[in-house]
């Protein structure tokens, strides 16, 4: 079975991430973009994972942007906005009998169409699209135990999986939040993470991914509803302009929130 990616044979290719990520503090009032995506890039952007609502036909779903939701609730649109606040989540849950305008909140990872949109931009800004690296948080455990065994059986032994474990500087705590399994493969193989392995839906896009030339890096934390991207000015400008993504410029000191 060819899924496009494979277990990395070592994790030295991730050393630069460890060096260039700001350290998370065990007790800290804020977390920042620089703790999610590495420093050293010309520019940064944040991608806000969309919510969804029922379409007028009552059967299908349509995207609901954070900007639209914020404007509906009289909230400001800015790089550090938090979904719970712009959605008036407390009022919707406790003070109103009316259903919220969104019926499906944002995922904690990029949806497959958002990932495809981002892929369509980033593939033009690397000289090594055939050699990329993908880190997936080990705590997901895979949605199906049989699938996990099949995937591991396909990609390598448990010893090889241990050898492909990366420890990134992340917020300490339960669940081994700093442990990731690293894979390698062509950039296009990222869509296999978002889709099927055999006949079983896997649907777990990587949390951190980058090409061998490190021309850009995409990263999200497992507890946030947005994704951070670092790259050249031209790369980030292209990300910001893509109609399939809701984005805003970001800086390393911008706060992120769970």
GROMACS .gro file of C-alpha atoms in nm:
model
  258
    1UNK     CA    1   0.000   0.000   0.000
    2UNK     CA    2   0.153   0.333  -0.105
    3UNK     CA    3   0.046   0.627   0.112
    4UNK     CA    4   0.323   0.852  -0.017
    5UNK     CA    5   0.495   0.914   0.316
    6UNK     CA    6   0.707   0.687   0.535
    7UNK     CA    7   0.851   0.685   0.884
    8UNK     CA    8   1.160   0.900   0.910
    9UNK     CA    9   1.478   0.700   0.965
   10UNK     CA   10   1.602   0.954   1.220
   11UNK     CA   11   1.503   1.287   1.366
   12UNK     CA   12   1.813   1.501   1.314
   13UNK     CA   13   1.622   1.691   1.042
   14UNK     CA   14   1.407   1.833   1.322
   15UNK     CA   15   1.697   1.965   1.531
   16UNK     CA   16   1.658   2.312   1.382
   17UNK     CA   17   1.300   2.329   1.511
   18UNK     CA   18   1.411   2.261   1.865
   19UNK     CA   19   1.675   2.533   1.833
   20UNK     CA   20   1.446   2.798   1.681
   21UNK     CA   21   1.124   2.749   1.879
   22UNK     CA   22   1.071   2.969   2.182
   23UNK     CA   23   1.045   2.766   2.501
   24UNK     CA   24   0.705   2.715   2.662
   25UNK     CA   25   0.685   2.802   3.029
   26UNK     CA   26   0.516   2.560   3.266
   27UNK     CA   27   0.327   2.849   3.425
   28UNK     CA   28   0.275   3.147   3.195
   29UNK     CA   29  -0.008   3.394   3.141
   30UNK     CA   30   0.036   3.389   2.763
   31UNK     CA   31   0.170   3.181   2.478
   32UNK     CA   32   0.297   3.322   2.153
   33UNK     CA   33   0.327   3.243   1.782
   34UNK     CA   34   0.702   3.199   1.835
   35UNK     CA   35   0.630   2.901   2.057
   36UNK     CA   36   0.434   2.733   1.778
   37UNK     CA   37   0.635   2.811   1.463
   38UNK     CA   38   1.013   2.869   1.452
   39UNK     CA   39   1.181   3.208   1.439
   40UNK     CA   40   1.405   3.323   1.157
   41UNK     CA   41   1.156   3.376   0.873
   42UNK     CA   42   1.090   3.705   0.696
   43UNK     CA   43   0.716   3.701   0.761
   44UNK     CA   44   0.440   3.506   0.931
   45UNK     CA   45   0.068   3.446   0.892
   46UNK     CA   46  -0.208   3.282   1.090
   47UNK     CA   47  -0.475   3.068   0.927
   48UNK     CA   48  -0.804   3.060   1.115
   49UNK     CA   49  -0.972   2.721   1.084
   50UNK     CA   50  -1.323   2.789   0.964
   51UNK     CA   51  -1.646   2.710   1.143
   52UNK     CA   52  -1.943   2.579   0.945
   53UNK     CA   53  -2.318   2.634   0.937
   54UNK     CA   54  -2.611   2.478   0.759
   55UNK     CA   55  -2.658   2.600   0.404
   56UNK     CA   56  -2.999   2.739   0.302
   57UNK     CA   57  -3.092   2.401   0.155
   58UNK     CA   58  -3.081   2.257   0.508
   59UNK     CA   59  -2.879   1.959   0.389
   60UNK     CA   60  -2.525   2.075   0.319
   61UNK     CA   61  -2.269   2.280   0.510
   62UNK     CA   62  -2.110   2.610   0.417
   63UNK     CA   63  -1.806   2.781   0.567
   64UNK     CA   64  -1.841   3.057   0.824
   65UNK     CA   65  -1.535   3.279   0.857
   66UNK     CA   66  -1.410   3.422   1.183
   67UNK     CA   67  -1.435   3.768   1.028
   68UNK     CA   68  -1.802   3.725   0.947
   69UNK     CA   69  -1.874   3.584   1.291
   70UNK     CA   70  -1.687   3.866   1.464
   71UNK     CA   71  -1.873   4.130   1.265
   72UNK     CA   72  -2.207   3.967   1.348
   73UNK     CA   73  -2.124   3.990   1.718
   74UNK     CA   74  -1.969   4.338   1.714
   75UNK     CA   75  -1.618   4.209   1.783
   76UNK     CA   76  -1.290   4.339   1.645
   77UNK     CA   77  -1.102   4.139   1.384
   78UNK     CA   78  -0.732   4.113   1.469
   79UNK     CA   79  -0.445   3.864   1.461
   80UNK     CA   80  -0.489   3.757   1.826
   81UNK     CA   81  -0.865   3.699   1.814
   82UNK     CA   82  -1.002   3.396   2.000
   83UNK     CA   83  -1.294   3.196   1.865
   84UNK     CA   84  -1.479   3.172   2.197
   85UNK     CA   85  -1.476   3.552   2.228
   86UNK     CA   86  -1.577   3.648   1.874
   87UNK     CA   87  -1.851   3.383   1.880
   88UNK     CA   88  -1.992   3.509   2.213
   89UNK     CA   89  -1.968   3.148   2.322
   90UNK     CA   90  -2.063   3.214   2.684
   91UNK     CA   91  -2.378   3.403   2.585
   92UNK     CA   92  -2.472   3.142   2.327
   93UNK     CA   93  -2.437   2.857   2.574
   94UNK     CA   94  -2.579   3.009   2.888
   95UNK     CA   95  -2.783   3.318   2.810
   96UNK     CA   96  -2.971   3.249   2.491
   97UNK     CA   97  -3.228   2.997   2.375
   98UNK     CA   98  -3.135   3.063   2.014
   99UNK     CA   99  -2.891   2.828   1.840
  100UNK     CA  100  -2.554   2.981   1.749
  101UNK     CA  101  -2.504   3.092   1.389
  102UNK     CA  102  -2.235   2.825   1.364
  103UNK     CA  103  -2.332   2.465   1.418
  104UNK     CA  104  -1.992   2.307   1.369
  105UNK     CA  105  -1.703   2.482   1.548
  106UNK     CA  106  -1.355   2.498   1.396
  107UNK     CA  107  -1.141   2.184   1.396
  108UNK     CA  108  -0.812   2.190   1.584
  109UNK     CA  109  -0.634   2.100   1.260
  110UNK     CA  110  -0.664   2.225   0.904
  111UNK     CA  111  -0.956   2.069   0.720
  112UNK     CA  112  -0.864   1.881   0.405
  113UNK     CA  113  -0.972   2.160   0.169
  114UNK     CA  114  -0.782   2.418   0.375
  115UNK     CA  115  -0.477   2.193   0.365
  116UNK     CA  116  -0.513   2.158  -0.012
  117UNK     CA  117  -0.537   2.535  -0.051
  118UNK     CA  118  -0.223   2.587   0.157
  119UNK     CA  119  -0.043   2.313  -0.034
  120UNK     CA  120  -0.125   2.482  -0.365
  121UNK     CA  121   0.059   2.793  -0.243
  122UNK     CA  122   0.356   2.643  -0.063
  123UNK     CA  123   0.463   2.403  -0.337
  124UNK     CA  124   0.573   2.705  -0.541
  125UNK     CA  125   0.802   2.831  -0.265
  126UNK     CA  126   1.042   2.542  -0.208
  127UNK     CA  127   1.322   2.389  -0.411
  128UNK     CA  128   1.273   2.050  -0.240
  129UNK     CA  129   0.903   1.959  -0.281
  130UNK     CA  130   0.996   1.590  -0.309
  131UNK     CA  131   1.172   1.591   0.029
  132UNK     CA  132   0.955   1.713   0.317
  133UNK     CA  133   0.900   1.624   0.682
  134UNK     CA  134   0.579   1.586   0.878
  135UNK     CA  135   0.537   1.562   1.257
  136UNK     CA  136   0.217   1.417   1.408
  137UNK     CA  137   0.147   1.436   1.780
  138UNK     CA  138   0.170   1.088   1.933
  139UNK     CA  139  -0.119   1.153   2.171
  140UNK     CA  140  -0.385   1.127   1.901
  141UNK     CA  141  -0.351   0.751   1.921
  142UNK     CA  142  -0.524   0.723   1.582
  143UNK     CA  143  -0.904   0.710   1.561
  144UNK     CA  144  -0.910   0.334   1.500
  145UNK     CA  145  -0.683   0.089   1.681
  146UNK     CA  146  -0.687  -0.150   1.387
  147UNK     CA  147  -0.586   0.134   1.159
  148UNK     CA  148  -0.300   0.227   1.391
  149UNK     CA  149  -0.170  -0.130   1.384
  150UNK     CA  150  -0.210  -0.149   1.008
  151UNK     CA  151  -0.032   0.182   0.956
  152UNK     CA  152   0.253   0.091   1.184
  153UNK     CA  153   0.276  -0.252   1.024
  154UNK     CA  154   0.294  -0.082   0.686
  155UNK     CA  155   0.551   0.180   0.774
  156UNK     CA  156   0.780  -0.005   1.010
  157UNK     CA  157   0.841  -0.180   1.338
  158UNK     CA  158   0.778  -0.036   1.681
  159UNK     CA  159   1.155   0.016   1.715
  160UNK     CA  160   1.159   0.227   1.400
  161UNK     CA  161   0.867   0.428   1.536
  162UNK     CA  162   1.062   0.494   1.853
  163UNK     CA  163   1.357   0.609   1.643
  164UNK     CA  164   1.123   0.850   1.462
  165UNK     CA  165   1.003   1.021   1.781
  166UNK     CA  166   1.074   1.394   1.803
  167UNK     CA  167   1.051   1.592   2.125
  168UNK     CA  168   0.958   1.951   2.049
  169UNK     CA  169   0.955   2.230   2.307
  170UNK     CA  170   0.586   2.238   2.392
  171UNK     CA  171   0.383   2.320   2.700
  172UNK     CA  172   0.461   2.055   2.964
  173UNK     CA  173   0.177   1.847   3.098
  174UNK     CA  174  -0.017   1.525   3.076
  175UNK     CA  175  -0.036   1.329   2.755
  176UNK     CA  176   0.326   1.374   2.649
  177UNK     CA  177   0.238   1.690   2.456
  178UNK     CA  178   0.596   1.727   2.338
  179UNK     CA  179   0.624   1.390   2.161
  180UNK     CA  180   0.570   1.365   1.786
  181UNK     CA  181   0.617   1.092   1.528
  182UNK     CA  182   0.811   1.218   1.226
  183UNK     CA  183   0.745   1.107   0.869
  184UNK     CA  184   0.911   1.199   0.541
  185UNK     CA  185   0.790   1.214   0.183
  186UNK     CA  186   0.697   1.444  -0.104
  187UNK     CA  187   0.493   1.751  -0.024
  188UNK     CA  188   0.192   1.615  -0.212
  189UNK     CA  189   0.173   1.320   0.028
  190UNK     CA  190   0.035   1.548   0.297
  191UNK     CA  191  -0.310   1.486   0.151
  192UNK     CA  192  -0.272   1.118   0.244
  193UNK     CA  193  -0.255   1.229   0.608
  194UNK     CA  194  -0.588   1.407   0.554
  195UNK     CA  195  -0.759   1.113   0.386
  196UNK     CA  196  -0.765   0.738   0.369
  197UNK     CA  197  -0.515   0.467   0.450
  198UNK     CA  198  -0.649   0.171   0.259
  199UNK     CA  199  -1.025   0.179   0.304
  200UNK     CA  200  -1.017   0.344   0.646
  201UNK     CA  201  -1.042   0.714   0.713
  202UNK     CA  202  -0.740   0.845   0.899
  203UNK     CA  203  -0.793   1.218   0.866
  204UNK     CA  204  -0.509   1.341   1.085
  205UNK     CA  205  -0.304   1.614   0.917
  206UNK     CA  206   0.044   1.680   1.057
  207UNK     CA  207   0.091   1.933   1.335
  208UNK     CA  208   0.425   2.058   1.199
  209UNK     CA  209   0.555   2.025   0.841
  210UNK     CA  210   0.835   2.175   0.632
  211UNK     CA  211   1.048   2.105   0.323
  212UNK     CA  212   1.409   1.997   0.341
  213UNK     CA  213   1.527   2.342   0.232
  214UNK     CA  214   1.329   2.495   0.525
  215UNK     CA  215   1.193   2.763   0.292
  216UNK     CA  216   0.878   2.771   0.505
  217UNK     CA  217   0.725   2.596   0.803
  218UNK     CA  218   0.363   2.522   0.895
  219UNK     CA  219   0.272   2.454   1.257
  220UNK     CA  220  -0.021   2.438   1.495
  221UNK     CA  221  -0.057   2.349   1.860
  222UNK     CA  222  -0.286   2.060   1.949
  223UNK     CA  223  -0.509   2.286   2.160
  224UNK     CA  224  -0.558   2.586   1.930
  225UNK     CA  225  -0.796   2.658   1.643
  226UNK     CA  226  -0.550   2.817   1.402
  227UNK     CA  227  -0.232   2.738   1.212
  228UNK     CA  228   0.085   2.946   1.188
  229UNK     CA  229   0.303   2.973   0.878
  230UNK     CA  230   0.651   3.123   0.847
  231UNK     CA  231   0.825   3.194   0.516
  232UNK     CA  232   0.961   3.458   0.281
  233UNK     CA  233   0.773   3.783   0.223
  234UNK     CA  234   0.655   3.654  -0.115
  235UNK     CA  235   0.544   3.321   0.028
  236UNK     CA  236   0.344   3.473   0.311
  237UNK     CA  237   0.192   3.731   0.075
  238UNK     CA  238   0.068   3.444  -0.141
  239UNK     CA  239  -0.077   3.266   0.164
  240UNK     CA  240  -0.256   3.584   0.272
  241UNK     CA  241  -0.403   3.632  -0.074
  242UNK     CA  242  -0.541   3.281  -0.122
  243UNK     CA  243  -0.924   3.294  -0.134
  244UNK     CA  244  -0.959   2.949   0.020
  245UNK     CA  245  -0.792   3.051   0.346
  246UNK     CA  246  -0.888   3.299   0.615
  247UNK     CA  247  -0.562   3.460   0.718
  248UNK     CA  248  -0.404   3.761   0.883
  249UNK     CA  249  -0.040   3.872   0.911
  250UNK     CA  250   0.123   3.767   1.237
  251UNK     CA  251   0.434   3.828   1.441
  252UNK     CA  252   0.626   3.596   1.670
  253UNK     CA  253   0.510   3.789   1.977
  254UNK     CA  254   0.139   3.763   1.898
  255UNK     CA  255  -0.050   3.572   2.167
  256UNK     CA  256  -0.216   3.239   2.097
  257UNK     CA  257  -0.495   3.098   2.308
  258UNK     CA  258  -0.656   2.762   2.365
   0.00000   0.00000   0.00000
